[in-house]
Amino acid sequence: MDAVAIVNRGLDKIGVEPIVALTDSTKQGRWANRNYAALRDLELTLHTWRFSVARTTLAAEAAAPACGYARQFPLPADFLRLISAGDIAPGIDLTEVRQSLDGQDYSIEGTKILTSLSAPLQIRYVRKVTNTEDFPPYFVEVLACRIAVEAAPSLTDSNPRIEKAMVDYDMAVRSARRANAIQQPPMPLADDSWVVARGI
C-alpha cells in the first residue's frame, strides 16, 4: 500500500471520503498533506518495530565535545531513536553493575552522540522508513488507525466514530506488538532490582 492507500484506510474508518493524492485540495487532502509524514515518524519512534531497526558504525568527529565526554559522533541521517550504543543498552542488568555503568555513558545532544566510549562507535537505532513497501501489514494497520484517531476531530463531528477510532488504534497496536515480538528469538529476563541489590 502506498501513502495514499494508507491514508484512505484511515479515512474509511471514520467515514470520510477518500483522497486521490496527498496534494488534493479537499479538506481531507490538506489534512493528510500536513500530517501523514509526522504521524508515520511518530509511530515508528514509539515502538521498536523490527523492520525499522538498523545497525551502523559511526566515526568520531575530529573536534571533541566542549566538556564531559571524550568524543562525539554524528547521528545517521535517518535516525529516529537510539536502541543501544556500543555494549550499552537501557535497562537493569548485572552487566551494568559489574562494569560500574551509571547510565551516563552517552548522551544524545542535538544531532550528535556524546560519549567517552572508544571509536568507531557501533549503534543500533530506529530508522526513518519512508518507503511504504517496507511496511509490514501490521504497521500499515497501526498507522491507518492512528490517522483515523488524529483526523476524526477535524474531519468528522461524530463522537462515536472518534471513540471507535481510539479503540481500533489500541487493538491494532496490541496486535502489532505481538506480531513484531514473534519475529525475534526468546529473550532471557533481565536481572531484577532484587538481584542487582544483592550483587549476585
JSON list of C-alpha atoms in Angstrom, two decimals:
[
{"chain": "A", "resi": 1, "resn": "MET", "atom": "CA", "xyz": [0.00, 0.00, 0.00]},
{"chain": "A", "resi": 2, "resn": "ASP", "atom": "CA", "xyz": [1.26, 3.46, -0.82]},
{"chain": "A", "resi": 3, "resn": "ALA", "atom": "CA", "xyz": [0.83, 6.51, 1.42]},
{"chain": "A", "resi": 4, "resn": "VAL", "atom": "CA", "xyz": [-2.47, 7.49, -0.21]},
{"chain": "A", "resi": 5, "resn": "ALA", "atom": "CA", "xyz": [-3.91, 3.99, 0.32]},
{"chain": "A", "resi": 6, "resn": "ILE", "atom": "CA", "xyz": [-2.85, 4.04, 3.99]},
{"chain": "A", "resi": 7, "resn": "VAL", "atom": "CA", "xyz": [-4.44, 7.46, 4.49]},
{"chain": "A", "resi": 8, "resn": "ASN", "atom": "CA", "xyz": [-7.62, 6.28, 2.78]},
{"chain": "A", "resi": 9, "resn": "ARG", "atom": "CA", "xyz": [-7.79, 3.22, 5.02]},
{"chain": "A", "resi": 10, "resn": "GLY", "atom": "CA", "xyz": [-7.72, 5.56, 7.97]},
{"chain": "A", "resi": 11, "resn": "LEU", "atom": "CA", "xyz": [-10.35, 7.83, 6.45]},
{"chain": "A", "resi": 12, "resn": "ASP", "atom": "CA", "xyz": [-12.58, 4.82, 5.71]},
{"chain": "A", "resi": 13, "resn": "LYS", "atom": "CA", "xyz": [-12.56, 4.01, 9.41]},
{"chain": "A", "resi": 14, "resn": "ILE", "atom": "CA", "xyz": [-14.19, 7.35, 10.23]},
{"chain": "A", "resi": 15, "resn": "GLY", "atom": "CA", "xyz": [-16.50, 7.54, 7.22]},
{"chain": "A", "resi": 16, "resn": "VAL", "atom": "CA", "xyz": [-14.65, 10.29, 5.35]},
{"chain": "A", "resi": 17, "resn": "GLU", "atom": "CA", "xyz": [-14.36, 10.45, 1.55]},
{"chain": "A", "resi": 18, "resn": "PRO", "atom": "CA", "xyz": [-11.01, 9.17, 0.22]},
{"chain": "A", "resi": 19, "resn": "ILE", "atom": "CA", "xyz": [-8.30, 11.27, -1.36]},
{"chain": "A", "resi": 20, "resn": "VAL", "atom": "CA", "xyz": [-6.63, 10.80, -4.74]},
{"chain": "A", "resi": 21, "resn": "ALA", "atom": "CA", "xyz": [-3.26, 12.26, -3.73]},
{"chain": "A", "resi": 22, "resn": "LEU", "atom": "CA", "xyz": [-1.62, 13.86, -0.71]},
{"chain": "A", "resi": 23, "resn": "THR", "atom": "CA", "xyz": [-1.75, 17.10, -2.67]},
{"chain": "A", "resi": 24, "resn": "ASP", "atom": "CA", "xyz": [-5.57, 17.08, -3.01]},
{"chain": "A", "resi": 25, "resn": "SER", "atom": "CA", "xyz": [-7.20, 20.45, -2.43]},
{"chain": "A", "resi": 26, "resn": "THR", "atom": "CA", "xyz": [-10.01, 18.84, -0.42]},
{"chain": "A", "resi": 27, "resn": "LYS", "atom": "CA", "xyz": [-10.16, 19.29, 3.35]},
{"chain": "A", "resi": 28, "resn": "GLN", "atom": "CA", "xyz": [-9.04, 15.71, 3.95]},
{"chain": "A", "resi": 29, "resn": "GLY", "atom": "CA", "xyz": [-6.28, 16.07, 1.33]},
{"chain": "A", "resi": 30, "resn": "ARG", "atom": "CA", "xyz": [-4.90, 19.17, 3.03]},
{"chain": "A", "resi": 31, "resn": "TRP", "atom": "CA", "xyz": [-5.09, 17.41, 6.39]},
{"chain": "A", "resi": 32, "resn": "ALA", "atom": "CA", "xyz": [-3.22, 14.37, 5.04]},
{"chain": "A", "resi": 33, "resn": "ASN", "atom": "CA", "xyz": [-0.55, 16.54, 3.45]},
{"chain": "A", "resi": 34, "resn": "ARG", "atom": "CA", "xyz": [0.09, 18.29, 6.76]},
{"chain": "A", "resi": 35, "resn": "ASN", "atom": "CA", "xyz": [0.04, 15.23, 8.99]},
{"chain": "A", "resi": 36, "resn": "TYR", "atom": "CA", "xyz": [0.93, 11.97, 7.22]},
{"chain": "A", "resi": 37, "resn": "ALA", "atom": "CA", "xyz": [4.75, 12.16, 7.50]},
{"chain": "A", "resi": 38, "resn": "ALA", "atom": "CA", "xyz": [4.66, 13.33, 11.11]},
{"chain": "A", "resi": 39, "resn": "LEU", "atom": "CA", "xyz": [2.29, 10.51, 12.16]},
{"chain": "A", "resi": 40, "resn": "ARG", "atom": "CA", "xyz": [4.37, 7.92, 10.29]},
{"chain": "A", "resi": 41, "resn": "ASP", "atom": "CA", "xyz": [7.56, 9.02, 12.06]},
{"chain": "A", "resi": 42, "resn": "LEU", "atom": "CA", "xyz": [5.76, 9.14, 15.41]},
{"chain": "A", "resi": 43, "resn": "GLU", "atom": "CA", "xyz": [4.54, 5.56, 15.09]},
{"chain": "A", "resi": 44, "resn": "LEU", "atom": "CA", "xyz": [7.99, 4.41, 14.01]},
{"chain": "A", "resi": 45, "resn": "THR", "atom": "CA", "xyz": [9.52, 6.07, 17.06]},
{"chain": "A", "resi": 46, "resn": "LEU", "atom": "CA", "xyz": [7.04, 4.85, 19.69]},
{"chain": "A", "resi": 47, "resn": "HIS", "atom": "CA", "xyz": [7.89, 1.15, 19.32]},
{"chain": "A", "resi": 48, "resn": "THR", "atom": "CA", "xyz": [10.90, -0.91, 18.30]},
{"chain": "A", "resi": 49, "resn": "TRP", "atom": "CA", "xyz": [9.44, -2.35, 15.11]},
{"chain": "A", "resi": 50, "resn": "ARG", "atom": "CA", "xyz": [11.81, -4.98, 13.72]},
{"chain": "A", "resi": 51, "resn": "PHE", "atom": "CA", "xyz": [11.55, -3.68, 10.15]},
{"chain": "A", "resi": 52, "resn": "SER", "atom": "CA", "xyz": [12.78, -0.24, 11.20]},
{"chain": "A", "resi": 53, "resn": "VAL", "atom": "CA", "xyz": [15.78, -1.34, 13.29]},
{"chain": "A", "resi": 54, "resn": "ALA", "atom": "CA", "xyz": [19.21, -0.65, 11.78]},
{"chain": "A", "resi": 55, "resn": "ARG", "atom": "CA", "xyz": [22.85, -1.04, 12.77]},
{"chain": "A", "resi": 56, "resn": "THR", "atom": "CA", "xyz": [25.76, 1.14, 11.78]},
{"chain": "A", "resi": 57, "resn": "THR", "atom": "CA", "xyz": [29.27, 2.10, 12.81]},
{"chain": "A", "resi": 58, "resn": "LEU", "atom": "CA", "xyz": [29.95, 5.77, 13.42]},
{"chain": "A", "resi": 59, "resn": "ALA", "atom": "CA", "xyz": [33.30, 7.53, 13.05]},
{"chain": "A", "resi": 60, "resn": "ALA", "atom": "CA", "xyz": [34.20, 10.11, 15.67]},
{"chain": "A", "resi": 61, "resn": "GLU", "atom": "CA", "xyz": [34.35, 13.75, 14.65]},
{"chain": "A", "resi": 62, "resn": "ALA", "atom": "CA", "xyz": [37.71, 15.48, 14.80]},
{"chain": "A", "resi": 63, "resn": "ALA", "atom": "CA", "xyz": [36.50, 18.00, 17.37]},
{"chain": "A", "resi": 64, "resn": "ALA", "atom": "CA", "xyz": [35.77, 16.72, 20.88]},
{"chain": "A", "resi": 65, "resn": "PRO", "atom": "CA", "xyz": [32.82, 17.99, 22.95]},
{"chain": "A", "resi": 66, "resn": "ALA", "atom": "CA", "xyz": [33.46, 21.12, 24.97]},
{"chain": "A", "resi": 67, "resn": "CYS", "atom": "CA", "xyz": [33.25, 19.17, 28.21]},
{"chain": "A", "resi": 68, "resn": "GLY", "atom": "CA", "xyz": [32.05, 15.97, 29.86]},
{"chain": "A", "resi": 69, "resn": "TYR", "atom": "CA", "xyz": [32.84, 13.45, 27.13]},
{"chain": "A", "resi": 70, "resn": "ALA", "atom": "CA", "xyz": [35.89, 12.49, 25.09]},
{"chain": "A", "resi": 71, "resn": "ARG", "atom": "CA", "xyz": [34.26, 12.06, 21.68]},
{"chain": "A", "resi": 72, "resn": "GLN", "atom": "CA", "xyz": [31.23, 12.98, 19.63]},
{"chain": "A", "resi": 73, "resn": "PHE", "atom": "CA", "xyz": [29.64, 11.11, 16.74]},
{"chain": "A", "resi": 74, "resn": "PRO", "atom": "CA", "xyz": [27.15, 12.41, 14.16]},
{"chain": "A", "resi": 75, "resn": "LEU", "atom": "CA", "xyz": [23.79, 10.66, 14.14]},
{"chain": "A", "resi": 76, "resn": "PRO", "atom": "CA", "xyz": [22.71, 8.90, 10.92]},
{"chain": "A", "resi": 77, "resn": "ALA", "atom": "CA", "xyz": [20.53, 10.98, 8.58]},
{"chain": "A", "resi": 78, "resn": "ASP", "atom": "CA", "xyz": [17.61, 8.55, 9.03]},
{"chain": "A", "resi": 79, "resn": "PHE", "atom": "CA", "xyz": [17.91, 8.40, 12.84]},
{"chain": "A", "resi": 80, "resn": "LEU", "atom": "CA", "xyz": [14.75, 8.46, 14.96]},
{"chain": "A", "resi": 81, "resn": "ARG", "atom": "CA", "xyz": [15.64, 6.78, 18.28]},
{"chain": "A", "resi": 82, "resn": "LEU", "atom": "CA", "xyz": [18.68, 5.09, 19.81]},
{"chain": "A", "resi": 83, "resn": "ILE", "atom": "CA", "xyz": [18.38, 1.49, 20.96]},
{"chain": "A", "resi": 84, "resn": "SER", "atom": "CA", "xyz": [21.96, 0.84, 22.05]},
{"chain": "A", "resi": 85, "resn": "ALA", "atom": "CA", "xyz": [25.45, 2.30, 21.76]},
{"chain": "A", "resi": 86, "resn": "GLY", "atom": "CA", "xyz": [28.47, 0.03, 22.00]},
{"chain": "A", "resi": 87, "resn": "ASP", "atom": "CA", "xyz": [27.57, -2.66, 24.52]},
{"chain": "A", "resi": 88, "resn": "ILE", "atom": "CA", "xyz": [25.28, -0.36, 26.46]},
{"chain": "A", "resi": 89, "resn": "ALA", "atom": "CA", "xyz": [21.52, -0.68, 26.27]},
{"chain": "A", "resi": 90, "resn": "PRO", "atom": "CA", "xyz": [18.91, 0.80, 28.62]},
{"chain": "A", "resi": 91, "resn": "GLY", "atom": "CA", "xyz": [17.62, -1.41, 31.43]},
{"chain": "A", "resi": 92, "resn": "ILE", "atom": "CA", "xyz": [18.67, -3.02, 34.71]},
{"chain": "A", "resi": 93, "resn": "ASP", "atom": "CA", "xyz": [21.19, -5.79, 34.21]},
{"chain": "A", "resi": 94, "resn": "LEU", "atom": "CA", "xyz": [24.11, -7.17, 36.21]},
{"chain": "A", "resi": 95, "resn": "THR", "atom": "CA", "xyz": [26.43, -6.41, 33.30]},
{"chain": "A", "resi": 96, "resn": "GLU", "atom": "CA", "xyz": [25.88, -2.73, 34.02]},
{"chain": "A", "resi": 97, "resn": "VAL", "atom": "CA", "xyz": [26.65, -3.21, 37.72]},
{"chain": "A", "resi": 98, "resn": "ARG", "atom": "CA", "xyz": [29.82, -5.19, 37.12]},
{"chain": "A", "resi": 99, "resn": "GLN", "atom": "CA", "xyz": [31.11, -2.59, 34.68]},
{"chain": "A", "resi": 100, "resn": "SER", "atom": "CA", "xyz": [30.15, 0.28, 37.01]},
{"chain": "A", "resi": 101, "resn": "LEU", "atom": "CA", "xyz": [27.98, 1.92, 34.39]},
{"chain": "A", "resi": 102, "resn": "ASP", "atom": "CA", "xyz": [25.98, 4.83, 35.72]},
{"chain": "A", "resi": 103, "resn": "GLY", "atom": "CA", "xyz": [23.57, 5.46, 32.86]},
{"chain": "A", "resi": 104, "resn": "GLN", "atom": "CA", "xyz": [25.56, 8.44, 31.66]},
{"chain": "A", "resi": 105, "resn": "ASP", "atom": "CA", "xyz": [27.93, 6.67, 29.28]},
{"chain": "A", "resi": 106, "resn": "TYR", "atom": "CA", "xyz": [26.48, 8.56, 26.37]},
{"chain": "A", "resi": 107, "resn": "SER", "atom": "CA", "xyz": [24.19, 11.49, 25.74]},
{"chain": "A", "resi": 108, "resn": "ILE", "atom": "CA", "xyz": [22.25, 12.42, 22.63]},
{"chain": "A", "resi": 109, "resn": "GLU", "atom": "CA", "xyz": [22.51, 16.16, 22.20]},
{"chain": "A", "resi": 110, "resn": "GLY", "atom": "CA", "xyz": [21.23, 17.80, 19.04]},
{"chain": "A", "resi": 111, "resn": "THR", "atom": "CA", "xyz": [22.35, 15.67, 16.10]},
{"chain": "A", "resi": 112, "resn": "LYS", "atom": "CA", "xyz": [25.26, 14.00, 17.89]},
{"chain": "A", "resi": 113, "resn": "ILE", "atom": "CA", "xyz": [26.02, 11.22, 20.36]},
{"chain": "A", "resi": 114, "resn": "LEU", "atom": "CA", "xyz": [28.46, 12.38, 23.02]},
{"chain": "A", "resi": 115, "resn": "THR", "atom": "CA", "xyz": [30.38, 9.62, 24.78]},
{"chain": "A", "resi": 116, "resn": "SER", "atom": "CA", "xyz": [33.74, 8.50, 26.11]},
{"chain": "A", "resi": 117, "resn": "LEU", "atom": "CA", "xyz": [33.31, 5.09, 24.52]},
{"chain": "A", "resi": 118, "resn": "SER", "atom": "CA", "xyz": [36.04, 4.21, 22.04]},
{"chain": "A", "resi": 119, "resn": "ALA", "atom": "CA", "xyz": [35.76, 4.92, 18.32]},
{"chain": "A", "resi": 120, "resn": "PRO", "atom": "CA", "xyz": [34.38, 3.74, 15.99]},
{"chain": "A", "resi": 121, "resn": "LEU", "atom": "CA", "xyz": [31.02, 3.51, 17.77]},
{"chain": "A", "resi": 122, "resn": "GLN", "atom": "CA", "xyz": [28.60, 0.74, 16.89]},
{"chain": "A", "resi": 123, "resn": "ILE", "atom": "CA", "xyz": [24.94, 1.59, 17.41]},
{"chain": "A", "resi": 124, "resn": "ARG", "atom": "CA", "xyz": [21.52, 0.06, 16.92]},
{"chain": "A", "resi": 125, "resn": "TYR", "atom": "CA", "xyz": [18.75, 2.52, 16.26]},
{"chain": "A", "resi": 126, "resn": "VAL", "atom": "CA", "xyz": [15.24, 3.03, 14.95]},
{"chain": "A", "resi": 127, "resn": "ARG", "atom": "CA", "xyz": [15.44, 4.49, 11.45]},
{"chain": "A", "resi": 128, "resn": "LYS", "atom": "CA", "xyz": [13.00, 6.58, 9.47]},
{"chain": "A", "resi": 129, "resn": "VAL", "atom": "CA", "xyz": [11.34, 4.35, 6.87]},
{"chain": "A", "resi": 130, "resn": "THR", "atom": "CA", "xyz": [9.58, 6.30, 4.11]},
{"chain": "A", "resi": 131, "resn": "ASN", "atom": "CA", "xyz": [9.10, 3.53, 1.53]},
{"chain": "A", "resi": 132, "resn": "THR", "atom": "CA", "xyz": [5.67, 2.08, 2.27]},
{"chain": "A", "resi": 133, "resn": "GLU", "atom": "CA", "xyz": [6.64, -1.16, 0.51]},
{"chain": "A", "resi": 134, "resn": "ASP", "atom": "CA", "xyz": [8.83, -1.85, 3.55]},
{"chain": "A", "resi": 135, "resn": "PHE", "atom": "CA", "xyz": [5.87, -1.59, 5.94]},
{"chain": "A", "resi": 136, "resn": "PRO", "atom": "CA", "xyz": [4.58, -4.95, 7.18]},
{"chain": "A", "resi": 137, "resn": "PRO", "atom": "CA", "xyz": [0.77, -5.31, 7.22]},
{"chain": "A", "resi": 138, "resn": "TYR", "atom": "CA", "xyz": [0.58, -4.87, 10.99]},
{"chain": "A", "resi": 139, "resn": "PHE", "atom": "CA", "xyz": [2.32, -1.49, 10.82]},
{"chain": "A", "resi": 140, "resn": "VAL", "atom": "CA", "xyz": [0.08, -0.38, 7.95]},
{"chain": "A", "resi": 141, "resn": "GLU", "atom": "CA", "xyz": [-2.92, -1.08, 10.18]},
{"chain": "A", "resi": 142, "resn": "VAL", "atom": "CA", "xyz": [-1.41, 0.76, 13.15]},
{"chain": "A", "resi": 143, "resn": "LEU", "atom": "CA", "xyz": [-0.63, 3.82, 11.01]},
{"chain": "A", "resi": 144, "resn": "ALA", "atom": "CA", "xyz": [-4.07, 3.80, 9.38]},
{"chain": "A", "resi": 145, "resn": "CYS", "atom": "CA", "xyz": [-5.72, 3.63, 12.80]},
{"chain": "A", "resi": 146, "resn": "ARG", "atom": "CA", "xyz": [-3.52, 6.46, 14.09]},
{"chain": "A", "resi": 147, "resn": "ILE", "atom": "CA", "xyz": [-4.54, 8.56, 11.09]},
{"chain": "A", "resi": 148, "resn": "ALA", "atom": "CA", "xyz": [-8.19, 7.83, 11.88]},
{"chain": "A", "resi": 149, "resn": "VAL", "atom": "CA", "xyz": [-7.74, 8.90, 15.51]},
{"chain": "A", "resi": 150, "resn": "GLU", "atom": "CA", "xyz": [-5.94, 12.12, 14.61]},
{"chain": "A", "resi": 151, "resn": "ALA", "atom": "CA", "xyz": [-8.18, 13.02, 11.65]},
{"chain": "A", "resi": 152, "resn": "ALA", "atom": "CA", "xyz": [-11.53, 12.29, 13.29]},
{"chain": "A", "resi": 153, "resn": "PRO", "atom": "CA", "xyz": [-11.85, 15.51, 15.32]},
{"chain": "A", "resi": 154, "resn": "SER", "atom": "CA", "xyz": [-11.07, 17.67, 12.28]},
{"chain": "A", "resi": 155, "resn": "LEU", "atom": "CA", "xyz": [-12.96, 15.73, 9.63]},
{"chain": "A", "resi": 156, "resn": "THR", "atom": "CA", "xyz": [-16.00, 14.34, 11.45]},
{"chain": "A", "resi": 157, "resn": "ASP", "atom": "CA", "xyz": [-18.38, 15.58, 14.12]},
{"chain": "A", "resi": 158, "resn": "SER", "atom": "CA", "xyz": [-19.29, 12.06, 15.22]},
{"chain": "A", "resi": 159, "resn": "ASN", "atom": "CA", "xyz": [-18.22, 11.28, 18.78]},
{"chain": "A", "resi": 160, "resn": "PRO", "atom": "CA", "xyz": [-18.99, 7.55, 18.34]},
{"chain": "A", "resi": 161, "resn": "ARG", "atom": "CA", "xyz": [-16.66, 7.44, 15.33]},
{"chain": "A", "resi": 162, "resn": "ILE", "atom": "CA", "xyz": [-13.94, 9.22, 17.28]},
{"chain": "A", "resi": 163, "resn": "GLU", "atom": "CA", "xyz": [-14.30, 6.78, 20.18]},
{"chain": "A", "resi": 164, "resn": "LYS", "atom": "CA", "xyz": [-14.31, 3.75, 17.87]},
{"chain": "A", "resi": 165, "resn": "ALA", "atom": "CA", "xyz": [-11.17, 5.02, 16.14]},
{"chain": "A", "resi": 166, "resn": "MET", "atom": "CA", "xyz": [-9.40, 5.16, 19.50]},
{"chain": "A", "resi": 167, "resn": "VAL", "atom": "CA", "xyz": [-10.48, 1.61, 20.37]},
{"chain": "A", "resi": 168, "resn": "ASP", "atom": "CA", "xyz": [-9.37, 0.36, 16.94]},
{"chain": "A", "resi": 169, "resn": "TYR", "atom": "CA", "xyz": [-5.98, 2.03, 17.41]},
{"chain": "A", "resi": 170, "resn": "ASP", "atom": "CA", "xyz": [-5.38, 0.41, 20.80]},
{"chain": "A", "resi": 171, "resn": "MET", "atom": "CA", "xyz": [-6.30, -3.00, 19.42]},
{"chain": "A", "resi": 172, "resn": "ALA", "atom": "CA", "xyz": [-4.10, -2.53, 16.34]},
{"chain": "A", "resi": 173, "resn": "VAL", "atom": "CA", "xyz": [-1.07, -1.60, 18.48]},
{"chain": "A", "resi": 174, "resn": "ARG", "atom": "CA", "xyz": [-1.54, -4.64, 20.75]},
{"chain": "A", "resi": 175, "resn": "SER", "atom": "CA", "xyz": [-1.85, -6.99, 17.78]},
{"chain": "A", "resi": 176, "resn": "ALA", "atom": "CA", "xyz": [1.12, -5.41, 16.01]},
{"chain": "A", "resi": 177, "resn": "ARG", "atom": "CA", "xyz": [3.35, -5.68, 19.05]},
{"chain": "A", "resi": 178, "resn": "ARG", "atom": "CA", "xyz": [2.56, -9.38, 19.31]},
{"chain": "A", "resi": 179, "resn": "ALA", "atom": "CA", "xyz": [3.34, -9.92, 15.62]},
{"chain": "A", "resi": 180, "resn": "ASN", "atom": "CA", "xyz": [6.52, -7.89, 15.97]},
{"chain": "A", "resi": 181, "resn": "ALA", "atom": "CA", "xyz": [7.69, -9.88, 19.00]},
{"chain": "A", "resi": 182, "resn": "ILE", "atom": "CA", "xyz": [7.25, -13.22, 17.24]},
{"chain": "A", "resi": 183, "resn": "GLN", "atom": "CA", "xyz": [9.95, -12.23, 14.76]},
{"chain": "A", "resi": 184, "resn": "GLN", "atom": "CA", "xyz": [12.76, -12.39, 17.31]},
{"chain": "A", "resi": 185, "resn": "PRO", "atom": "CA", "xyz": [14.08, -15.31, 19.39]},
{"chain": "A", "resi": 186, "resn": "PRO", "atom": "CA", "xyz": [13.06, -15.65, 23.05]},
{"chain": "A", "resi": 187, "resn": "MET", "atom": "CA", "xyz": [14.92, -13.19, 25.24]},
{"chain": "A", "resi": 188, "resn": "PRO", "atom": "CA", "xyz": [16.12, -14.06, 28.78]},
{"chain": "A", "resi": 189, "resn": "LEU", "atom": "CA", "xyz": [14.61, -11.96, 31.53]},
{"chain": "A", "resi": 190, "resn": "ALA", "atom": "CA", "xyz": [16.83, -9.13, 32.73]},
{"chain": "A", "resi": 191, "resn": "ASP", "atom": "CA", "xyz": [18.10, -9.25, 36.31]},
{"chain": "A", "resi": 192, "resn": "ASP", "atom": "CA", "xyz": [15.58, -7.52, 38.53]},
{"chain": "A", "resi": 193, "resn": "SER", "atom": "CA", "xyz": [16.36, -4.91, 41.16]},
{"chain": "A", "resi": 194, "resn": "TRP", "atom": "CA", "xyz": [16.39, -7.50, 43.99]},
{"chain": "A", "resi": 195, "resn": "VAL", "atom": "CA", "xyz": [19.15, -9.50, 42.28]},
{"chain": "A", "resi": 196, "resn": "VAL", "atom": "CA", "xyz": [21.09, -6.35, 41.47]},
{"chain": "A", "resi": 197, "resn": "ALA", "atom": "CA", "xyz": [20.84, -5.14, 45.09]},
{"chain": "A", "resi": 198, "resn": "ARG", "atom": "CA", "xyz": [22.29, -8.44, 46.36]},
{"chain": "A", "resi": 199, "resn": "GLY", "atom": "CA", "xyz": [25.21, -8.11, 43.95]},
{"chain": "A", "resi": 200, "resn": "ILE", "atom": "CA", "xyz": [24.97, -11.71, 42.78]}
]
